[in-house]
Amino acid sequence: METELQKLIDEIPLPAKNQRMIIGIDGLSRSGKTTIGNLLHAYYVKTGVPVILIHMDDFIVERKRRYETGIESWREYYELQWDVEWVAEGLLAPLKTASELSVEVYDETSDQHRGESIDLLENSLIIIEGVFLQRKEWRAYFDLLCYVDSPRDKRFSREKAETQKQLEKFEQRYWKAEDYYLKEIQPKAGADHLISN
């Protein structure tokens, strides 16, 4: 992983004066996106490059908007887990020009959102990690996009033992959505950089 991470760092262009670079870390569940995002963030903090790390899971909608909605479970996960339009217009679009973003961050324990502000520094790298980043509504906002490729069995083995007991949920919800993403979007081919994990 260390060698692959260094190759990614070598490919990431540092922002020019008065610019920001938006870097996406895409991949399916448990592929290692968060770990890579955290490692990149720590590297740039250490080297003095202004950097912000954003986790897409902080912006999912409350449960009633993504469960038991009347459509297929996998479509709920792919189409309703996030307010796709708001993410595009309220989060991604302003990243290059805004000095501050006011966002609603999801809290899983309370199933509610709380207001937060994100300060956007000039000449900064903005790293965003999350699943389905290359969907057509979001892809154009990224300057460089890395896809973390990991086989399903390996990813599933990283789930907690209790979570692994919910096999039907994975089969009907998560894996069908992943299969749709892989077939329709082809994220490996669309990424600028590929990491195998």
GROMACS .gro file of C-alpha atoms in nm:
model
  197
    1MET     CA    1   0.000   0.000   0.000
    2GLU     CA    2   0.285   0.240   0.083
    3THR     CA    3   0.430   0.217  -0.269
    4GLU     CA    4   0.089   0.261  -0.432
    5LEU     CA    5   0.014   0.557  -0.208
    6GLN     CA    6   0.342   0.723  -0.308
    7LYS     CA    7   0.257   0.673  -0.676
    8LEU     CA    8  -0.075   0.849  -0.615
    9ILE     CA    9   0.096   1.137  -0.432
   10ASP     CA   10   0.335   1.173  -0.726
   11GLU     CA   11   0.037   1.214  -0.961
   12ILE     CA   12  -0.153   1.468  -0.751
   13PRO     CA   13  -0.076   1.820  -0.877
   14LEU     CA   14  -0.030   2.081  -0.606
   15PRO     CA   15  -0.263   2.379  -0.645
   16ALA     CA   16  -0.130   2.683  -0.828
   17LYS     CA   17  -0.166   3.027  -0.673
   18ASN     CA   18  -0.529   3.112  -0.589
   19GLN     CA   19  -0.645   2.768  -0.695
   20ARG     CA   20  -0.775   2.457  -0.526
   21MET     CA   21  -0.744   2.098  -0.641
   22ILE     CA   22  -1.026   1.853  -0.574
   23ILE     CA   23  -0.909   1.493  -0.540
   24GLY     CA   24  -1.157   1.205  -0.519
   25ILE     CA   25  -1.093   0.868  -0.357
   26ASP     CA   26  -1.361   0.640  -0.503
   27GLY     CA   27  -1.423   0.274  -0.431
   28LEU     CA   28  -1.681   0.031  -0.304
   29SER     CA   29  -1.760  -0.042   0.060
   30ARG     CA   30  -1.460  -0.152   0.270
   31SER     CA   31  -1.218  -0.108  -0.018
   32GLY     CA   32  -0.987   0.118   0.185
   33LYS     CA   33  -1.105   0.464   0.073
   34THR     CA   34  -1.114   0.613   0.422
   35THR     CA   35  -0.772   0.475   0.513
   36ILE     CA   36  -0.617   0.618   0.195
   37GLY     CA   37  -0.793   0.951   0.249
   38ASN     CA   38  -0.660   0.969   0.605
   39LEU     CA   39  -0.306   0.878   0.495
   40LEU     CA   40  -0.309   1.142   0.222
   41HIS     CA   41  -0.442   1.402   0.464
   42ALA     CA   42  -0.171   1.321   0.718
   43TYR     CA   43   0.100   1.337   0.449
   44TYR     CA   44  -0.005   1.682   0.327
   45VAL     CA   45  -0.044   1.817   0.681
   46LYS     CA   46   0.310   1.696   0.756
   47THR     CA   47   0.451   1.856   0.441
   48GLY     CA   48   0.274   2.187   0.503
   49VAL     CA   49   0.029   2.176   0.214
   50PRO     CA   50  -0.315   2.318   0.309
   51VAL     CA   51  -0.551   2.020   0.293
   52ILE     CA   52  -0.911   1.939   0.376
   53LEU     CA   53  -1.056   1.587   0.400
   54ILE     CA   54  -1.427   1.536   0.336
   55HIS     CA   55  -1.609   1.206   0.397
   56MET     CA   56  -1.917   1.152   0.180
   57ASP     CA   57  -2.077   0.939   0.452
   58ASP     CA   58  -2.114   1.261   0.652
   59PHE     CA   59  -2.377   1.373   0.403
   60ILE     CA   60  -2.616   1.080   0.377
   61VAL     CA   61  -2.984   1.149   0.436
   62GLU     CA   62  -3.191   1.032   0.734
   63ARG     CA   63  -3.319   0.673   0.738
   64LYS     CA   64  -3.679   0.745   0.642
   65ARG     CA   65  -3.558   0.889   0.312
   66ARG     CA   66  -3.349   0.583   0.218
   67TYR     CA   67  -3.529   0.279   0.366
   68GLU     CA   68  -3.874   0.134   0.294
   69THR     CA   69  -3.946   0.395   0.029
   70GLY     CA   70  -4.130   0.160  -0.204
   71ILE     CA   71  -3.848   0.115  -0.457
   72GLU     CA   72  -3.599  -0.170  -0.476
   73SER     CA   73  -3.352  -0.179  -0.188
   74TRP     CA   74  -3.046  -0.147  -0.412
   75ARG     CA   75  -3.195   0.159  -0.580
   76GLU     CA   76  -3.255   0.316  -0.239
   77TYR     CA   77  -2.886   0.273  -0.166
   78TYR     CA   78  -2.763   0.402  -0.501
   79GLU     CA   79  -3.019   0.676  -0.567
   80LEU     CA   80  -3.142   0.788  -0.223
   81GLN     CA   81  -2.854   0.738   0.023
   82TRP     CA   82  -2.746   1.093  -0.062
   83ASP     CA   83  -2.939   1.388  -0.194
   84VAL     CA   84  -2.745   1.357  -0.519
   85GLU     CA   85  -2.846   1.698  -0.653
   86TRP     CA   86  -2.763   1.879  -0.327
   87VAL     CA   87  -2.421   1.711  -0.309
   88ALA     CA   88  -2.349   1.838  -0.660
   89GLU     CA   89  -2.483   2.191  -0.615
   90GLY     CA   90  -2.443   2.251  -0.242
   91LEU     CA   91  -2.115   2.073  -0.171
   92LEU     CA   92  -1.907   2.003  -0.482
   93ALA     CA   93  -1.983   2.303  -0.703
   94PRO     CA   94  -1.880   2.573  -0.448
   95LEU     CA   95  -1.552   2.406  -0.347
   96LYS     CA   96  -1.338   2.598  -0.597
   97THR     CA   97  -1.465   2.946  -0.514
   98ALA     CA   98  -1.631   2.963  -0.170
   99SER     CA   99  -1.434   3.072   0.135
  100GLU     CA  100  -1.667   2.882   0.367
  101LEU     CA  101  -1.937   2.619   0.328
  102SER     CA  102  -2.234   2.572   0.560
  103VAL     CA  103  -2.336   2.206   0.553
  104GLU     CA  104  -2.563   1.965   0.737
  105VAL     CA  105  -2.364   1.669   0.869
  106TYR     CA  106  -2.538   1.338   0.942
  107ASP     CA  107  -2.516   1.179   1.288
  108GLU     CA  108  -2.588   0.806   1.274
  109THR     CA  109  -2.671   0.771   1.643
  110SER     CA  110  -2.949   1.031   1.640
  111ASP     CA  111  -3.039   0.989   1.271
  112GLN     CA  112  -3.035   1.367   1.247
  113HIS     CA  113  -2.823   1.640   1.090
  114ARG     CA  114  -2.630   1.917   1.260
  115GLY     CA  115  -2.499   2.234   1.103
  116GLU     CA  116  -2.126   2.269   1.047
  117SER     CA  117  -1.896   2.507   0.861
  118ILE     CA  118  -1.606   2.406   0.639
  119ASP     CA  119  -1.335   2.671   0.598
  120LEU     CA  120  -1.188   2.655   0.250
  121LEU     CA  121  -0.831   2.782   0.232
  122GLU     CA  122  -0.674   2.921  -0.083
  123ASN     CA  123  -0.416   2.700  -0.256
  124SER     CA  124  -0.552   2.393  -0.081
  125LEU     CA  125  -0.603   2.031  -0.172
  126ILE     CA  126  -0.954   1.908  -0.104
  127ILE     CA  127  -0.967   1.531  -0.069
  128ILE     CA  128  -1.309   1.368  -0.086
  129GLU     CA  129  -1.350   0.999  -0.011
  130GLY     CA  130  -1.666   0.801  -0.071
  131VAL     CA  131  -1.853   0.546  -0.274
  132PHE     CA  132  -1.999   0.614  -0.620
  133LEU     CA  133  -1.801   0.936  -0.672
  134GLN     CA  134  -1.791   0.882  -1.047
  135ARG     CA  135  -2.167   0.890  -1.093
  136LYS     CA  136  -2.254   1.124  -1.378
  137GLU     CA  137  -2.385   1.399  -1.146
  138TRP     CA  138  -2.055   1.429  -0.957
  139ARG     CA  139  -1.763   1.316  -1.176
  140ALA     CA  140  -1.693   1.648  -1.347
  141TYR     CA  141  -1.617   1.828  -1.018
  142PHE     CA  142  -1.298   1.629  -0.955
  143ASP     CA  143  -0.957   1.732  -1.088
  144LEU     CA  144  -0.812   1.386  -1.023
  145LEU     CA  145  -0.996   1.072  -0.923
  146CYS     CA  146  -0.845   0.757  -0.776
  147TYR     CA  147  -1.040   0.431  -0.769
  148VAL     CA  148  -0.956   0.180  -0.495
  149ASP     CA  149  -1.016  -0.166  -0.639
  150SER     CA  150  -1.075  -0.453  -0.400
  151PRO     CA  151  -1.248  -0.788  -0.457
  152ARG     CA  152  -1.589  -0.838  -0.297
  153ASP     CA  153  -1.487  -1.135  -0.083
  154LYS     CA  154  -1.194  -0.943   0.059
  155ARG     CA  155  -1.409  -0.639   0.130
  156PHE     CA  156  -1.680  -0.851   0.294
  157SER     CA  157  -1.419  -1.016   0.519
  158ARG     CA  158  -1.339  -0.668   0.656
  159GLU     CA  159  -1.693  -0.627   0.787
  160LYS     CA  160  -1.761  -0.694   1.155
  161ALA     CA  161  -1.872  -1.051   1.231
  162GLU     CA  162  -2.216  -0.928   1.335
  163THR     CA  163  -2.255  -0.732   1.013
  164GLN     CA  164  -2.156  -1.035   0.805
  165LYS     CA  165  -2.463  -1.216   0.938
  166GLN     CA  166  -2.681  -0.976   0.736
  167LEU     CA  167  -2.595  -1.154   0.411
  168GLU     CA  168  -2.936  -1.101   0.251
  169LYS     CA  169  -2.906  -0.725   0.299
  170PHE     CA  170  -2.570  -0.727   0.125
  171GLU     CA  171  -2.704  -0.940  -0.160
  172GLN     CA  172  -3.021  -0.735  -0.216
  173ARG     CA  173  -2.904  -0.385  -0.129
  174TYR     CA  174  -2.532  -0.322  -0.139
  175TRP     CA  175  -2.403  -0.572  -0.392
  176LYS     CA  176  -2.675  -0.508  -0.649
  177ALA     CA  177  -2.600  -0.135  -0.631
  178GLU     CA  178  -2.229  -0.205  -0.663
  179ASP     CA  179  -2.292  -0.428  -0.966
  180TYR     CA  180  -2.495  -0.151  -1.126
  181TYR     CA  181  -2.216   0.102  -1.063
  182LEU     CA  182  -1.950  -0.130  -1.200
  183LYS     CA  183  -2.151  -0.208  -1.515
  184GLU     CA  184  -2.299   0.134  -1.594
  185ILE     CA  185  -2.025   0.370  -1.474
  186GLN     CA  186  -1.716   0.147  -1.512
  187PRO     CA  187  -1.519   0.330  -1.241
  188LYS     CA  188  -1.191   0.147  -1.299
  189ALA     CA  189  -1.180   0.268  -1.656
  190GLY     CA  190  -1.297   0.619  -1.566
  191ALA     CA  191  -1.047   0.682  -1.286
  192ASP     CA  192  -0.724   0.876  -1.336
  193HIS     CA  193  -0.541   0.648  -1.092
  194LEU     CA  194  -0.601   0.293  -0.973
  195ILE     CA  195  -0.499   0.137  -0.642
  196SER     CA  196  -0.544  -0.235  -0.573
  197ASN     CA  197  -0.619  -0.318  -0.213
   0.00000   0.00000   0.00000
